Amino acid sequence: MSAILQTIDTPDGPFTILADGDGAVLSSGWTSDPAAILARIPAASRPGDIGEGETDAASAAEAYYDGDIAAIDRVVVRQFGTPLQRTGWEALRRIRPGEPLTYTGFAAALGQPSAVRAAASICARNAPALFVPCHRVLRTDGTLGGFAWGLDVKRSLLAREIA
């Protein structure tokens, strides 16, 4: 599988996108380090041929930062995981901007209210950050919790999404 790597500047720092030949985002995050982006994808699913170029997803990320929060919803993503993880990643895309869920609420949205740890794991293993908005899930007490790209970025994204 071949893929395209693109880094853009955002108010939260460099944002790198890895998209497959069809334009689906495989991984993304606030770094300019391609290795950090690749590390988010299971080794067996990583593309073998990666070149630099332009992605449609970069335009959506720029539109998001320009105030079109819904622009990220139109980006196609491709993730590799268990059926529960894939269901969880789809559910993350349904969390409305400005209406974050707690891990408990997210587990309930998955139909498994006692699976709070599994819900947190789904967020932690989310590769196409921003486009699959795991930043919209908070600790049960309402605090930020973790985020692969840092709490400052998570805080900034959540503040941007408050209408």
Short mmCIF file of N, CA and C in Angstrom, two decimals:
data_model
loop_
_atom_site.label_atom_id
_atom_site.label_comp_id
_atom_site.label_asym_id
_atom_site.label_seq_id
_atom_site.Cartn_x
_atom_site.Cartn_y
_atom_site.Cartn_z
N MET A 1 0.85 -1.18 0.00
CA MET A 1 0.00 0.00 0.00
C MET A 1 0.89 1.24 0.00
N SER A 2 0.52 2.21 -0.81
CA SER A 2 1.26 3.46 -0.84
C SER A 2 0.48 4.52 -0.06
N ALA A 3 1.19 5.53 0.40
CA ALA A 3 0.57 6.58 1.21
C ALA A 3 1.27 7.91 0.98
N ILE A 4 0.55 8.97 1.35
CA ILE A 4 1.06 10.33 1.23
C ILE A 4 1.16 10.93 2.63
N LEU A 5 2.24 11.61 2.87
CA LEU A 5 2.48 12.28 4.14
C LEU A 5 2.51 13.78 3.90
N GLN A 6 1.75 14.53 4.71
CA GLN A 6 1.74 15.99 4.58
C GLN A 6 1.71 16.61 5.97
N THR A 7 2.52 17.64 6.18
CA THR A 7 2.53 18.39 7.43
C THR A 7 2.10 19.82 7.14
N ILE A 8 1.15 20.30 7.95
CA ILE A 8 0.69 21.69 7.82
C ILE A 8 0.91 22.39 9.16
N ASP A 9 0.94 23.70 9.12
CA ASP A 9 1.04 24.49 10.34
C ASP A 9 -0.37 24.77 10.85
N THR A 10 -0.57 24.63 12.16
CA THR A 10 -1.84 24.97 12.79
C THR A 10 -1.55 25.82 14.03
N PRO A 11 -2.57 26.46 14.60
CA PRO A 11 -2.36 27.20 15.84
C PRO A 11 -1.87 26.31 16.99
N ASP A 12 -2.07 25.00 16.86
CA ASP A 12 -1.63 24.06 17.90
C ASP A 12 -0.30 23.41 17.56
N GLY A 13 0.37 23.90 16.51
CA GLY A 13 1.66 23.35 16.11
C GLY A 13 1.55 22.57 14.83
N PRO A 14 2.66 21.96 14.40
CA PRO A 14 2.64 21.20 13.15
C PRO A 14 1.67 20.03 13.28
N PHE A 15 0.93 19.77 12.20
CA PHE A 15 -0.06 18.69 12.16
C PHE A 15 0.26 17.85 10.94
N THR A 16 0.56 16.57 11.16
CA THR A 16 0.95 15.68 10.08
C THR A 16 -0.15 14.67 9.82
N ILE A 17 -0.40 14.46 8.53
CA ILE A 17 -1.44 13.55 8.06
C ILE A 17 -0.79 12.48 7.20
N LEU A 18 -1.18 11.24 7.41
CA LEU A 18 -0.78 10.13 6.56
C LEU A 18 -2.06 9.59 5.93
N ALA A 19 -2.16 9.70 4.62
CA ALA A 19 -3.35 9.24 3.90
C ALA A 19 -2.95 8.16 2.89
N ASP A 20 -3.85 7.20 2.71
CA ASP A 20 -3.57 6.15 1.73
C ASP A 20 -3.81 6.65 0.31
N GLY A 21 -3.58 5.80 -0.68
CA GLY A 21 -3.72 6.19 -2.07
C GLY A 21 -5.12 6.63 -2.45
N ASP A 22 -6.12 6.22 -1.67
CA ASP A 22 -7.50 6.64 -1.92
C ASP A 22 -7.84 7.95 -1.21
N GLY A 23 -6.90 8.47 -0.42
CA GLY A 23 -7.13 9.71 0.32
C GLY A 23 -7.65 9.51 1.73
N ALA A 24 -7.90 8.27 2.13
CA ALA A 24 -8.38 8.01 3.49
C ALA A 24 -7.24 8.23 4.48
N VAL A 25 -7.54 8.92 5.57
CA VAL A 25 -6.52 9.20 6.58
C VAL A 25 -6.30 7.94 7.42
N LEU A 26 -5.04 7.54 7.49
CA LEU A 26 -4.64 6.39 8.29
C LEU A 26 -4.20 6.82 9.68
N SER A 27 -3.54 7.96 9.75
CA SER A 27 -3.01 8.45 11.02
C SER A 27 -2.76 9.95 10.88
N SER A 28 -2.88 10.65 12.00
CA SER A 28 -2.60 12.08 12.00
C SER A 28 -2.36 12.53 13.43
N GLY A 29 -1.65 13.64 13.57
CA GLY A 29 -1.41 14.18 14.90
C GLY A 29 -0.51 15.40 14.85
N TRP A 30 -0.39 16.02 16.02
CA TRP A 30 0.32 17.30 16.15
C TRP A 30 1.81 17.06 16.38
N THR A 31 2.48 16.78 15.28
CA THR A 31 3.91 16.53 15.27
C THR A 31 4.40 16.71 13.84
N SER A 32 5.67 16.94 13.68
CA SER A 32 6.26 16.94 12.33
C SER A 32 7.10 15.69 12.13
N ASP A 33 7.03 14.75 13.07
CA ASP A 33 7.82 13.53 13.03
C ASP A 33 7.03 12.39 12.37
N PRO A 34 7.38 12.02 11.14
CA PRO A 34 6.67 10.94 10.46
C PRO A 34 6.66 9.63 11.25
N ALA A 35 7.74 9.35 11.98
CA ALA A 35 7.81 8.11 12.75
C ALA A 35 6.73 8.06 13.83
N ALA A 36 6.43 9.21 14.44
CA ALA A 36 5.39 9.26 15.46
C ALA A 36 4.02 8.98 14.86
N ILE A 37 3.80 9.43 13.64
CA ILE A 37 2.53 9.19 12.94
C ILE A 37 2.42 7.71 12.56
N LEU A 38 3.48 7.16 12.01
CA LEU A 38 3.49 5.74 11.64
C LEU A 38 3.30 4.83 12.85
N ALA A 39 3.88 5.21 13.98
CA ALA A 39 3.80 4.38 15.19
C ALA A 39 2.37 4.21 15.68
N ARG A 40 1.45 5.07 15.26
CA ARG A 40 0.04 4.99 15.68
C ARG A 40 -0.71 3.88 14.94
N ILE A 41 -0.10 3.34 13.87
CA ILE A 41 -0.73 2.30 13.06
C ILE A 41 -0.09 0.96 13.41
N PRO A 42 -0.90 -0.11 13.56
CA PRO A 42 -0.30 -1.42 13.82
C PRO A 42 0.73 -1.77 12.74
N ALA A 43 1.85 -2.35 13.14
CA ALA A 43 2.97 -2.62 12.24
C ALA A 43 2.53 -3.36 10.97
N ALA A 44 1.67 -4.34 11.09
CA ALA A 44 1.24 -5.13 9.94
C ALA A 44 0.40 -4.33 8.95
N SER A 45 -0.13 -3.20 9.38
CA SER A 45 -1.01 -2.40 8.53
C SER A 45 -0.34 -1.13 7.99
N ARG A 46 0.91 -0.93 8.32
CA ARG A 46 1.61 0.28 7.86
C ARG A 46 1.91 0.22 6.37
N PRO A 47 1.73 1.35 5.69
CA PRO A 47 2.05 1.37 4.26
C PRO A 47 3.54 1.20 4.04
N GLY A 48 3.88 0.56 2.93
CA GLY A 48 5.29 0.33 2.63
C GLY A 48 5.93 1.45 1.85
N ASP A 49 5.15 2.11 1.02
CA ASP A 49 5.67 3.15 0.15
C ASP A 49 5.04 4.49 0.56
N ILE A 50 5.83 5.37 1.15
CA ILE A 50 5.32 6.66 1.63
C ILE A 50 6.08 7.79 0.95
N GLY A 51 5.31 8.71 0.38
CA GLY A 51 5.91 9.88 -0.23
C GLY A 51 5.24 11.14 0.29
N GLU A 52 5.93 12.26 0.15
CA GLU A 52 5.33 13.52 0.58
C GLU A 52 4.45 14.06 -0.54
N GLY A 53 3.37 14.72 -0.14
CA GLY A 53 2.45 15.27 -1.12
C GLY A 53 1.35 16.03 -0.43
N GLU A 54 0.29 16.28 -1.17
CA GLU A 54 -0.85 17.01 -0.62
C GLU A 54 -2.03 16.06 -0.44
N THR A 55 -2.75 16.28 0.65
CA THR A 55 -3.92 15.46 0.96
C THR A 55 -5.16 16.34 1.03
N ASP A 56 -6.30 15.76 0.68
CA ASP A 56 -7.57 16.48 0.84
C ASP A 56 -7.84 16.75 2.32
N ALA A 57 -7.38 15.86 3.17
CA ALA A 57 -7.60 16.00 4.61
C ALA A 57 -6.95 17.27 5.15
N ALA A 58 -5.84 17.70 4.56
CA ALA A 58 -5.18 18.92 5.02
C ALA A 58 -6.10 20.13 4.83
N SER A 59 -6.82 20.16 3.73
CA SER A 59 -7.77 21.27 3.50
C SER A 59 -8.86 21.26 4.56
N ALA A 60 -9.32 20.06 4.94
CA ALA A 60 -10.35 19.95 5.98
C ALA A 60 -9.80 20.41 7.33
N ALA A 61 -8.57 20.05 7.63
CA ALA A 61 -7.96 20.49 8.90
C ALA A 61 -7.82 22.01 8.92
N GLU A 62 -7.40 22.59 7.81
CA GLU A 62 -7.28 24.05 7.73
C GLU A 62 -8.65 24.71 7.88
N ALA A 63 -9.68 24.13 7.26
CA ALA A 63 -11.03 24.68 7.39
C ALA A 63 -11.51 24.58 8.84
N TYR A 64 -11.20 23.48 9.50
CA TYR A 64 -11.53 23.31 10.92
C TYR A 64 -10.93 24.46 11.73
N TYR A 65 -9.66 24.70 11.52
CA TYR A 65 -8.98 25.77 12.26
C TYR A 65 -9.48 27.16 11.87
N ASP A 66 -10.06 27.27 10.69
CA ASP A 66 -10.63 28.56 10.25
C ASP A 66 -12.07 28.73 10.73
N GLY A 67 -12.57 27.77 11.50
CA GLY A 67 -13.91 27.90 12.09
C GLY A 67 -14.97 26.96 11.55
N ASP A 68 -14.67 26.20 10.50
CA ASP A 68 -15.63 25.23 9.98
C ASP A 68 -15.38 23.90 10.69
N ILE A 69 -15.87 23.81 11.92
CA ILE A 69 -15.62 22.64 12.77
C ILE A 69 -16.10 21.36 12.09
N ALA A 70 -17.18 21.42 11.33
CA ALA A 70 -17.74 20.23 10.69
C ALA A 70 -16.89 19.72 9.51
N ALA A 71 -15.91 20.48 9.08
CA ALA A 71 -15.10 20.06 7.92
C ALA A 71 -14.43 18.71 8.17
N ILE A 72 -14.06 18.42 9.40
CA ILE A 72 -13.38 17.15 9.69
C ILE A 72 -14.32 15.95 9.56
N ASP A 73 -15.63 16.20 9.66
CA ASP A 73 -16.60 15.10 9.57
C ASP A 73 -16.65 14.49 8.18
N ARG A 74 -16.26 15.23 7.18
CA ARG A 74 -16.35 14.78 5.79
C ARG A 74 -15.10 14.00 5.33
N VAL A 75 -14.10 13.91 6.19
CA VAL A 75 -12.85 13.24 5.83
C VAL A 75 -13.01 11.73 6.03
N VAL A 76 -12.66 10.97 5.02
CA VAL A 76 -12.69 9.52 5.10
C VAL A 76 -11.46 9.05 5.86
N VAL A 77 -11.67 8.13 6.79
CA VAL A 77 -10.56 7.55 7.56
C VAL A 77 -10.56 6.04 7.37
N ARG A 78 -9.42 5.43 7.62
CA ARG A 78 -9.32 3.97 7.57
C ARG A 78 -8.50 3.54 8.78
N GLN A 79 -9.15 2.72 9.62
CA GLN A 79 -8.47 2.27 10.84
C GLN A 79 -8.42 0.75 10.87
N PHE A 80 -7.45 0.24 11.61
CA PHE A 80 -7.22 -1.19 11.71
C PHE A 80 -7.31 -1.60 13.17
N GLY A 81 -8.31 -2.42 13.49
CA GLY A 81 -8.47 -2.85 14.87
C GLY A 81 -9.55 -3.91 14.99
N THR A 82 -9.90 -4.20 16.22
CA THR A 82 -10.92 -5.21 16.51
C THR A 82 -12.30 -4.65 16.15
N PRO A 83 -13.30 -5.51 16.06
CA PRO A 83 -14.65 -5.01 15.81
C PRO A 83 -15.11 -3.98 16.85
N LEU A 84 -14.81 -4.20 18.12
CA LEU A 84 -15.19 -3.24 19.15
C LEU A 84 -14.47 -1.90 18.94
N GLN A 85 -13.18 -1.95 18.61
CA GLN A 85 -12.45 -0.71 18.36
C GLN A 85 -13.06 0.03 17.17
N ARG A 86 -13.34 -0.67 16.09
CA ARG A 86 -13.91 -0.01 14.91
C ARG A 86 -15.27 0.60 15.23
N THR A 87 -16.08 -0.11 16.01
CA THR A 87 -17.37 0.43 16.44
C THR A 87 -17.16 1.68 17.28
N GLY A 88 -16.17 1.64 18.16
CA GLY A 88 -15.87 2.78 19.02
C GLY A 88 -15.39 3.98 18.22
N TRP A 89 -14.53 3.75 17.24
CA TRP A 89 -14.03 4.86 16.43
C TRP A 89 -15.16 5.50 15.63
N GLU A 90 -16.09 4.67 15.15
CA GLU A 90 -17.27 5.22 14.46
C GLU A 90 -18.11 6.06 15.42
N ALA A 91 -18.25 5.57 16.66
CA ALA A 91 -19.04 6.30 17.67
C ALA A 91 -18.37 7.63 18.03
N LEU A 92 -17.05 7.67 18.06
CA LEU A 92 -16.36 8.92 18.36
C LEU A 92 -16.72 9.99 17.33
N ARG A 93 -16.92 9.60 16.10
CA ARG A 93 -17.24 10.56 15.05
C ARG A 93 -18.65 11.14 15.21
N ARG A 94 -19.47 10.50 16.05
CA ARG A 94 -20.83 11.00 16.28
C ARG A 94 -20.92 11.93 17.49
N ILE A 95 -19.84 12.09 18.24
CA ILE A 95 -19.86 13.01 19.38
C ILE A 95 -19.87 14.43 18.82
N ARG A 96 -20.85 15.19 19.23
CA ARG A 96 -21.00 16.55 18.70
C ARG A 96 -19.95 17.51 19.28
N PRO A 97 -19.45 18.40 18.44
CA PRO A 97 -18.52 19.42 18.94
C PRO A 97 -19.19 20.23 20.05
N GLY A 98 -18.43 20.52 21.08
CA GLY A 98 -18.95 21.31 22.19
C GLY A 98 -19.78 20.50 23.17
N GLU A 99 -19.94 19.19 22.93
CA GLU A 99 -20.73 18.32 23.80
C GLU A 99 -19.93 17.06 24.14
N PRO A 100 -18.76 17.23 24.77
CA PRO A 100 -17.92 16.06 25.05
C PRO A 100 -18.63 15.07 25.97
N LEU A 101 -18.24 13.82 25.84
CA LEU A 101 -18.73 12.75 26.70
C LEU A 101 -17.65 12.39 27.71
N THR A 102 -18.06 11.79 28.80
CA THR A 102 -17.09 11.19 29.71
C THR A 102 -16.79 9.77 29.19
N TYR A 103 -15.74 9.16 29.70
CA TYR A 103 -15.45 7.78 29.31
C TYR A 103 -16.64 6.89 29.67
N THR A 104 -17.29 7.16 30.79
CA THR A 104 -18.48 6.41 31.18
C THR A 104 -19.60 6.61 30.17
N GLY A 105 -19.82 7.84 29.77
CA GLY A 105 -20.84 8.14 28.77
C GLY A 105 -20.51 7.53 27.42
N PHE A 106 -19.23 7.52 27.08
CA PHE A 106 -18.80 6.93 25.82
C PHE A 106 -19.03 5.42 25.85
N ALA A 107 -18.70 4.76 26.97
CA ALA A 107 -18.94 3.33 27.11
C ALA A 107 -20.43 3.03 26.97
N ALA A 108 -21.27 3.87 27.57
CA ALA A 108 -22.72 3.69 27.45
C ALA A 108 -23.16 3.87 26.00
N ALA A 109 -22.58 4.83 25.29
CA ALA A 109 -22.92 5.05 23.89
C ALA A 109 -22.54 3.84 23.03
N LEU A 110 -21.56 3.07 23.48
CA LEU A 110 -21.17 1.85 22.78
C LEU A 110 -22.08 0.68 23.14
N GLY A 111 -23.02 0.92 24.06
CA GLY A 111 -23.91 -0.15 24.50
C GLY A 111 -23.27 -1.05 25.53
N GLN A 112 -22.14 -0.61 26.11
CA GLN A 112 -21.42 -1.39 27.11
C GLN A 112 -21.05 -0.49 28.28
N PRO A 113 -22.05 -0.08 29.08
CA PRO A 113 -21.81 0.91 30.12
C PRO A 113 -20.76 0.53 31.16
N SER A 114 -20.47 -0.76 31.32
CA SER A 114 -19.46 -1.15 32.30
C SER A 114 -18.06 -1.23 31.69
N ALA A 115 -17.94 -0.99 30.39
CA ALA A 115 -16.66 -1.15 29.70
C ALA A 115 -15.91 0.18 29.60
N VAL A 116 -15.74 0.85 30.74
CA VAL A 116 -15.09 2.15 30.75
C VAL A 116 -13.62 2.04 30.33
N ARG A 117 -12.94 1.01 30.80
CA ARG A 117 -11.53 0.83 30.41
C ARG A 117 -11.40 0.57 28.91
N ALA A 118 -12.30 -0.21 28.37
CA ALA A 118 -12.27 -0.48 26.93
C ALA A 118 -12.52 0.81 26.16
N ALA A 119 -13.43 1.64 26.65
CA ALA A 119 -13.71 2.92 26.00
C ALA A 119 -12.46 3.80 26.00
N ALA A 120 -11.76 3.83 27.12
CA ALA A 120 -10.52 4.62 27.20
C ALA A 120 -9.46 4.07 26.25
N SER A 121 -9.39 2.74 26.14
CA SER A 121 -8.42 2.10 25.24
C SER A 121 -8.72 2.43 23.78
N ILE A 122 -10.00 2.49 23.43
CA ILE A 122 -10.39 2.84 22.07
C ILE A 122 -9.88 4.25 21.74
N CYS A 123 -10.03 5.16 22.68
CA CYS A 123 -9.53 6.52 22.48
C CYS A 123 -8.01 6.53 22.34
N ALA A 124 -7.34 5.78 23.21
CA ALA A 124 -5.88 5.77 23.21
C ALA A 124 -5.30 5.20 21.91
N ARG A 125 -6.03 4.29 21.27
CA ARG A 125 -5.53 3.64 20.06
C ARG A 125 -6.04 4.30 18.77
N ASN A 126 -6.68 5.43 18.90
CA ASN A 126 -7.20 6.16 17.74
C ASN A 126 -6.05 6.78 16.96
N ALA A 127 -5.86 6.36 15.72
CA ALA A 127 -4.74 6.88 14.92
C ALA A 127 -5.04 8.19 14.21
N PRO A 128 -6.20 8.36 13.54
CA PRO A 128 -6.43 9.61 12.81
C PRO A 128 -7.02 10.71 13.71
N ALA A 129 -6.19 11.18 14.63
CA ALA A 129 -6.62 12.22 15.57
C ALA A 129 -7.16 13.42 14.80
N LEU A 130 -8.03 14.14 15.39
CA LEU A 130 -8.81 15.25 14.88
C LEU A 130 -9.97 14.74 14.03
N PHE A 131 -9.70 13.92 13.02
CA PHE A 131 -10.73 13.42 12.12
C PHE A 131 -11.64 12.40 12.81
N VAL A 132 -11.10 11.68 13.77
CA VAL A 132 -11.87 10.83 14.68
C VAL A 132 -11.63 11.48 16.05
N PRO A 133 -12.57 12.31 16.49
CA PRO A 133 -12.31 13.26 17.59
C PRO A 133 -12.32 12.64 19.00
N CYS A 134 -11.30 11.85 19.27
CA CYS A 134 -11.17 11.26 20.61
C CYS A 134 -10.93 12.34 21.66
N HIS A 135 -10.54 13.54 21.23
CA HIS A 135 -10.35 14.64 22.18
C HIS A 135 -11.66 15.05 22.84
N ARG A 136 -12.79 14.59 22.31
CA ARG A 136 -14.10 14.93 22.86
C ARG A 136 -14.55 13.99 23.98
N VAL A 137 -13.62 13.18 24.50
CA VAL A 137 -13.94 12.28 25.62
C VAL A 137 -13.10 12.70 26.81
N LEU A 138 -13.78 12.86 27.95
CA LEU A 138 -13.15 13.35 29.19
C LEU A 138 -13.23 12.30 30.28
N ARG A 139 -12.45 12.51 31.32
CA ARG A 139 -12.56 11.66 32.50
C ARG A 139 -13.95 11.78 33.10
N THR A 140 -14.32 10.81 33.88
CA THR A 140 -15.64 10.78 34.50
C THR A 140 -15.88 12.01 35.38
N ASP A 141 -14.82 12.56 35.97
CA ASP A 141 -14.98 13.75 36.81
C ASP A 141 -14.98 15.05 36.00
N GLY A 142 -14.92 14.92 34.66
CA GLY A 142 -14.96 16.09 33.80
C GLY A 142 -13.61 16.70 33.47
N THR A 143 -12.53 16.19 34.07
CA THR A 143 -11.20 16.70 33.74
C THR A 143 -10.75 16.12 32.40
N LEU A 144 -9.70 16.69 31.84
CA LEU A 144 -9.28 16.33 30.49
C LEU A 144 -8.87 14.88 30.31
N GLY A 145 -8.19 14.31 31.28
CA GLY A 145 -7.66 12.96 31.10
C GLY A 145 -6.45 13.00 30.20
N GLY A 146 -6.22 11.94 29.45
CA GLY A 146 -5.05 11.89 28.59
C GLY A 146 -5.35 12.26 27.16
N PHE A 147 -4.29 12.48 26.40
CA PHE A 147 -4.40 12.72 24.97
C PHE A 147 -3.01 12.50 24.38
N ALA A 148 -2.93 11.68 23.36
CA ALA A 148 -1.63 11.31 22.79
C ALA A 148 -0.80 12.52 22.38
N TRP A 149 -1.46 13.62 22.01
CA TRP A 149 -0.76 14.78 21.48
C TRP A 149 -0.63 15.91 22.50
N GLY A 150 -0.94 15.61 23.77
CA GLY A 150 -0.75 16.58 24.84
C GLY A 150 -2.04 17.27 25.26
N LEU A 151 -2.11 17.56 26.53
CA LEU A 151 -3.32 18.17 27.08
C LEU A 151 -3.53 19.60 26.60
N ASP A 152 -2.44 20.32 26.27
CA ASP A 152 -2.61 21.67 25.73
C ASP A 152 -3.36 21.64 24.40
N VAL A 153 -3.05 20.67 23.55
CA VAL A 153 -3.76 20.54 22.28
C VAL A 153 -5.22 20.15 22.53
N LYS A 154 -5.44 19.19 23.41
CA LYS A 154 -6.80 18.76 23.73
C LYS A 154 -7.63 19.94 24.24
N ARG A 155 -7.06 20.68 25.16
CA ARG A 155 -7.75 21.86 25.73
C ARG A 155 -8.09 22.87 24.63
N SER A 156 -7.15 23.11 23.73
CA SER A 156 -7.34 24.05 22.64
C SER A 156 -8.46 23.59 21.70
N LEU A 157 -8.46 22.31 21.35
CA LEU A 157 -9.49 21.78 20.45
C LEU A 157 -10.87 21.91 21.08
N LEU A 158 -10.98 21.53 22.35
CA LEU A 158 -12.28 21.61 23.03
C LEU A 158 -12.76 23.06 23.11
N ALA A 159 -11.86 23.98 23.40
CA ALA A 159 -12.24 25.40 23.48
C ALA A 159 -12.68 25.92 22.12
N ARG A 160 -12.04 25.48 21.06
CA ARG A 160 -12.38 25.89 19.69
C ARG A 160 -13.78 25.42 19.32
N GLU A 161 -14.19 24.29 19.88
CA GLU A 161 -15.47 23.68 19.50
C GLU A 161 -16.67 24.17 20.32
N ILE A 162 -16.43 24.98 21.31
CA ILE A 162 -17.54 25.51 22.09
C ILE A 162 -18.21 26.61 21.26
N ALA A 163 -19.47 26.41 21.00
CA ALA A 163 -20.20 27.38 20.14
C ALA A 163 -20.62 28.60 20.91
#
